[in-house]
XYZ file of C-alpha atoms in Angstrom:
352
model
C 13.828 -4.821 73.965
C 15.324 -1.781 72.191
C 18.414 -3.909 71.451
C 16.195 -6.646 69.886
C 14.417 -4.057 67.701
C 17.738 -2.686 66.533
C 18.960 -6.177 65.580
C 15.691 -6.903 63.752
C 15.929 -3.672 61.740
C 19.520 -4.503 60.805
C 18.546 -7.993 59.593
C 15.634 -6.664 57.507
C 17.872 -4.017 55.948
C 20.439 -6.653 55.006
C 17.736 -8.834 53.423
C 16.418 -5.865 51.418
C 19.894 -5.044 50.124
C 20.475 -8.675 49.152
C 17.087 -8.888 47.370
C 17.724 -5.696 45.399
C 21.138 -6.940 44.351
C 19.675 -10.268 43.250
C 16.988 -8.598 41.128
C 19.506 -6.252 39.551
C 21.729 -9.168 38.595
C 18.890 -11.244 37.148
C 19.110 -11.790 33.350
C 16.823 -9.622 31.193
C 14.950 -12.617 29.811
C 13.823 -13.527 33.297
C 11.539 -10.488 33.285
C 8.460 -11.290 31.204
C 7.322 -8.793 28.551
C 6.787 -8.332 24.839
C 9.637 -8.677 22.410
C 11.105 -5.235 21.656
C 9.856 -3.853 18.340
C 13.001 -1.936 17.518
C 16.495 -2.339 16.078
C 16.799 -5.686 17.854
C 14.651 -7.020 14.999
C 16.878 -5.651 12.218
C 19.980 -6.493 10.229
C 21.950 -4.303 7.832
C 19.510 -5.087 5.027
C 16.102 -5.208 6.685
C 13.842 -5.936 9.652
C 11.380 -8.639 10.633
C 8.707 -8.176 13.284
C 6.626 -11.086 14.575
C 3.289 -9.275 14.613
C -0.195 -10.551 13.735
C -2.162 -9.161 10.781
C -3.252 -5.595 11.387
C -2.203 -2.014 10.818
C 1.049 -0.670 12.273
C 2.745 2.691 12.634
C 6.455 2.614 11.819
C 8.802 5.414 12.851
C 12.367 5.298 11.554
C 15.436 7.378 12.339
C 17.759 7.644 9.356
C 21.386 8.733 9.080
C 24.968 7.855 9.922
C 28.417 9.398 10.358
C 28.700 9.511 6.584
C 26.158 10.783 4.055
C 23.342 8.323 3.497
C 20.303 7.750 1.289
C 17.662 5.257 2.392
C 14.449 3.873 0.903
C 12.178 1.339 2.602
C 9.991 -1.315 1.024
C 7.860 -3.815 2.869
C 5.918 -7.044 2.595
C 5.534 -7.880 -1.127
C 7.737 -5.158 -2.656
C 5.518 -2.311 -1.434
C 7.230 1.081 -1.505
C 6.660 2.518 1.952
C 9.210 5.342 2.153
C 10.802 7.109 -0.833
C 14.574 7.433 -0.949
C 15.582 9.967 1.686
C 19.010 11.640 1.662
C 20.639 12.599 4.978
C 23.830 14.643 5.351
C 26.866 13.196 7.139
C 26.412 13.208 10.908
C 22.751 14.243 10.708
C 19.602 12.305 11.614
C 16.049 12.612 10.302
C 12.852 10.944 11.476
C 10.171 9.656 9.136
C 6.933 7.755 9.818
C 4.440 5.700 7.823
C 1.584 3.297 8.437
C 1.606 -0.188 6.929
C -1.054 -2.850 6.447
C 0.004 -6.385 7.422
C -2.231 -9.174 6.166
C -2.284 -12.787 5.028
C -1.811 -13.337 2.137
C 0.586 -10.407 2.177
C 0.543 -9.817 -1.601
C -2.148 -10.699 -4.106
C -5.156 -12.243 -2.297
C -5.104 -15.204 -4.688
C -1.393 -15.926 -4.116
C 0.298 -18.130 -1.489
C 0.318 -16.760 2.044
C 3.936 -15.516 2.065
C 5.917 -14.659 5.190
C 4.002 -14.047 8.448
C 4.634 -10.814 10.311
C 5.967 -7.492 9.056
C 9.019 -7.521 6.803
C 10.861 -4.339 5.821
C 13.756 -4.099 3.364
C 16.322 -1.295 3.317
C 17.234 0.112 -0.082
C 18.604 3.265 -1.611
C 22.105 4.166 -2.710
C 23.546 4.256 0.834
C 21.022 2.954 3.389
C 21.484 3.849 7.043
C 18.921 2.939 9.704
C 19.742 4.479 13.090
C 16.537 3.546 14.869
C 13.061 2.081 14.352
C 9.869 1.685 16.363
C 6.789 -0.360 15.403
C 3.506 0.076 17.262
C -0.125 -0.881 16.526
C -1.932 1.921 14.691
C -4.845 3.070 16.821
C -6.777 5.476 14.607
C -5.348 5.060 11.106
C -7.496 5.673 8.051
C -7.403 3.084 5.279
C -7.417 3.075 1.493
C -8.574 -0.284 0.130
C -7.716 -1.098 -3.485
C -9.798 -3.349 -5.729
C -8.223 -3.931 -9.122
C -6.217 -6.037 -11.546
C -2.550 -6.631 -12.410
C -1.933 -2.950 -13.194
C -2.842 -2.143 -9.554
C -1.752 -5.163 -7.491
C 1.306 -5.912 -5.369
C 3.285 -7.693 -8.072
C 5.457 -10.460 -6.566
C 8.498 -10.141 -8.833
C 10.487 -7.640 -10.873
C 10.283 -6.043 -13.351
C 6.515 -5.792 -12.805
C 4.855 -3.335 -10.457
C 1.281 -2.126 -9.985
C 0.508 1.487 -9.131
C -1.137 0.336 -5.907
C 2.202 -1.156 -4.893
C 3.822 2.277 -5.176
C 1.029 4.368 -3.642
C 2.026 3.902 0.053
C 5.247 5.905 -0.376
C 3.135 9.005 -1.066
C 1.248 8.703 2.239
C 2.186 9.739 5.747
C 1.610 8.100 9.099
C -2.104 7.768 9.766
C -3.133 6.512 6.315
C -2.450 2.973 5.096
C -3.050 1.089 1.838
C -4.650 -2.373 1.843
C -4.137 -3.640 -1.701
C -6.660 -6.344 -2.614
C -6.062 -6.117 -6.358
C -5.210 -9.377 -8.147
C -3.801 -10.272 -11.557
C -6.186 -11.391 -14.274
C -9.373 -10.236 -12.572
C -12.413 -8.678 -14.237
C -15.487 -7.282 -12.516
C -17.171 -10.642 -13.122
C -14.391 -12.806 -11.677
C -13.656 -10.452 -8.770
C -17.238 -10.581 -7.548
C -17.377 -14.368 -7.950
C -14.156 -15.247 -6.079
C -14.586 -15.636 -2.289
C -10.888 -14.780 -1.848
C -11.593 -11.371 -3.408
C -14.969 -9.641 -3.022
C -16.127 -12.195 -0.463
C -13.055 -11.431 1.641
C -12.573 -7.708 1.172
C -16.166 -6.541 1.580
C -16.511 -7.669 5.233
C -13.195 -5.935 6.030
C -14.415 -2.499 4.926
C -14.838 -0.191 7.912
C -16.881 3.008 8.150
C -14.866 5.823 6.614
C -12.570 3.584 4.559
C -11.851 4.862 1.069
C -12.277 2.026 -1.468
C -10.766 2.589 -4.932
C -12.069 0.336 -7.720
C -10.154 -0.036 -11.002
C -11.335 -3.058 -12.981
C -11.532 -3.057 -16.794
C -8.414 -4.532 -18.401
C -9.746 -8.080 -18.167
C -13.393 -7.285 -18.963
C -12.592 -8.094 -22.587
C -15.835 -9.959 -23.225
C -18.078 -8.349 -20.608
C -21.187 -6.779 -22.093
C -22.174 -3.255 -21.118
C -25.151 -4.217 -18.966
C -23.103 -6.709 -16.954
C -20.167 -4.337 -16.521
C -22.489 -1.574 -15.330
C -24.324 -3.909 -12.950
C -21.049 -5.238 -11.519
C -19.803 -1.736 -10.756
C -23.130 -0.857 -9.172
C -22.944 -4.011 -7.031
C -19.523 -3.007 -5.733
C -20.606 0.563 -5.027
C -23.662 -0.649 -3.091
C -21.638 -3.238 -1.179
C -18.975 -0.719 -0.162
C -21.588 1.768 1.005
C -23.445 -0.922 2.943
C -20.287 -1.425 5.016
C -19.954 2.299 5.645
C -17.092 2.711 3.178
C -16.660 5.461 0.604
C -16.378 4.095 -2.970
C -14.228 5.810 -5.594
C -14.296 4.598 -9.201
C -10.959 4.761 -11.011
C -10.915 4.441 -14.801
C -8.125 2.132 -16.061
C -4.627 3.184 -17.079
C -4.147 3.365 -20.844
C -2.278 0.805 -22.882
C 0.776 2.086 -24.727
C -0.669 1.715 -28.229
C 0.154 4.689 -30.436
C -1.433 5.827 -33.683
C 0.778 7.025 -36.506
C 0.065 10.617 -35.453
C 1.443 10.044 -31.928
C -1.929 9.870 -30.180
C -3.625 7.103 -28.210
C -7.055 7.694 -29.709
C -7.888 4.066 -30.434
C -9.849 1.273 -28.814
C -6.830 -0.768 -27.727
C -5.212 2.098 -25.837
C -8.452 3.422 -24.371
C -9.938 0.112 -23.206
C -12.780 -0.453 -25.633
C -13.381 -4.198 -25.291
C -14.012 -6.896 -27.877
C -17.754 -6.262 -27.815
C -17.241 -2.573 -28.525
C -17.969 -1.508 -24.933
C -16.121 1.679 -23.955
C -15.325 0.565 -20.419
C -14.007 3.908 -19.071
C -17.091 5.655 -20.472
C -19.387 3.199 -18.674
C -17.471 3.753 -15.438
C -17.826 7.528 -15.817
C -21.553 7.054 -16.365
C -21.949 4.865 -13.269
C -19.997 7.366 -11.164
C -22.279 10.179 -12.272
C -25.480 8.186 -11.775
C -24.479 6.852 -8.352
C -22.882 10.130 -7.182
C -19.558 8.416 -6.674
C -16.242 10.305 -6.848
C -14.352 9.498 -10.066
C -10.614 9.484 -10.704
C -10.274 9.565 -14.478
C -6.950 7.757 -14.591
C -7.535 6.926 -18.254
C -7.494 10.615 -19.153
C -4.573 11.376 -16.825
C -2.380 8.539 -18.081
C -3.313 9.265 -21.715
C -2.137 12.860 -21.382
C 1.113 11.791 -19.715
C 1.961 8.964 -22.116
C 1.223 11.104 -25.179
C 3.411 13.879 -23.778
C 6.305 11.408 -23.380
C 5.882 10.147 -26.942
C 6.598 6.795 -28.540
C 10.164 6.526 -27.219
C 9.897 8.291 -23.892
C 6.879 6.268 -22.801
C 8.719 2.947 -23.137
C 10.226 3.427 -19.658
C 6.750 3.688 -18.139
C 5.750 0.235 -19.362
C 7.704 -3.022 -19.784
C 8.284 -2.555 -23.490
C 12.063 -2.950 -23.324
C 11.976 -5.929 -20.941
C 8.884 -7.826 -22.075
C 7.503 -6.044 -25.168
C 4.601 -5.360 -22.817
C 2.545 -2.222 -23.423
C 0.025 -2.827 -20.633
C 1.949 -3.544 -17.432
C 4.162 -0.945 -15.805
C 7.727 -0.897 -14.564
C 8.547 0.240 -11.021
C 9.243 3.682 -12.475
C 5.981 3.739 -14.406
C 3.923 2.461 -11.492
C 5.474 5.131 -9.283
C 4.587 7.858 -11.791
C 1.015 6.581 -12.137
C 0.661 6.297 -8.344
C 1.676 9.933 -8.208
C -1.227 10.743 -10.521
C -3.585 8.915 -8.150
C -2.100 10.798 -5.197
C -2.688 14.075 -7.017
C -6.291 13.163 -7.791
C -7.002 12.140 -4.179
C -5.806 15.532 -2.981
C -7.503 17.490 -5.779
C -10.837 15.790 -5.072
C -10.367 16.342 -1.308
C -10.704 12.621 -0.734
C -7.778 12.573 1.714
C -6.412 15.372 3.901
C -3.308 17.057 2.516
C -1.585 16.481 5.841
C -1.624 12.718 5.254
C 0.021 12.966 1.818
C 3.698 13.456 1.006
C 4.253 16.307 -1.431
C 7.798 15.348 -2.431
């Protein structure tokens, strides 16, 4: 009997060894599990992740044996990480949070590419590692605006909302629902815009509204009522509205100032649109970012020649829309105002 038990133990041990060896030799794809969200999804120029719409934290490790300098854009030309220099042989880790949606650019544009797409830029890009995970407790900045704010699909155009994400750290994302050509009237009327974005607002979301450039024939009463409708709708969803006066147009007087209706967004009916927005903000107790005043001071300080680089004057003879450089500078002004007004924690904002 003891001999039988000994034989049985020997057989079972041999089976166990054989089973372990078989499992160890099995191909990796035979073990079910999610597709790795790492470097396996990347090439030398970018990464693609097959993820559904949502908000994702991205952590990257930058650097190589030689000195490197890497910037990261994503989706429709959104600047997600500013150019970051790393010394030869060193590694640095950076993180950001990105909004993935469909459509991925302007809400009125074609859908674009599903999933999360990241592009590597900079003078000497070097991606040593990357990890993408769903963001569990990220805060969100929602943008409502026009072509000076939106995710512009093609160079040389860029909206300041397209450049804002690079100033934010992990834990705070930007969902840009601005669209070219929109006024307060058209934005409220289009189900792809207000009808889509309002239900997506979550309690605690910060919602920035900059609409004025296309309210060229909107009377004062209508413009005021439209802004009040948006404020009420955002608050009804639990969001926190912030009114943002429009960026100035580059339209100089002979004395080098922008003190004229064209530059300061006085419309064809004589309505001073930024002034109405300031009035609504005061009456409704809504935080105001006076981007008109901030951009006026900056553009006047640069002068007639220096301010050309902010807009698309050289490329398009366009004194309204901004270049990538200009949009980045204006986004920096918004970043500064968000911090100054204590609308976002300093820890979620990049200072460089």
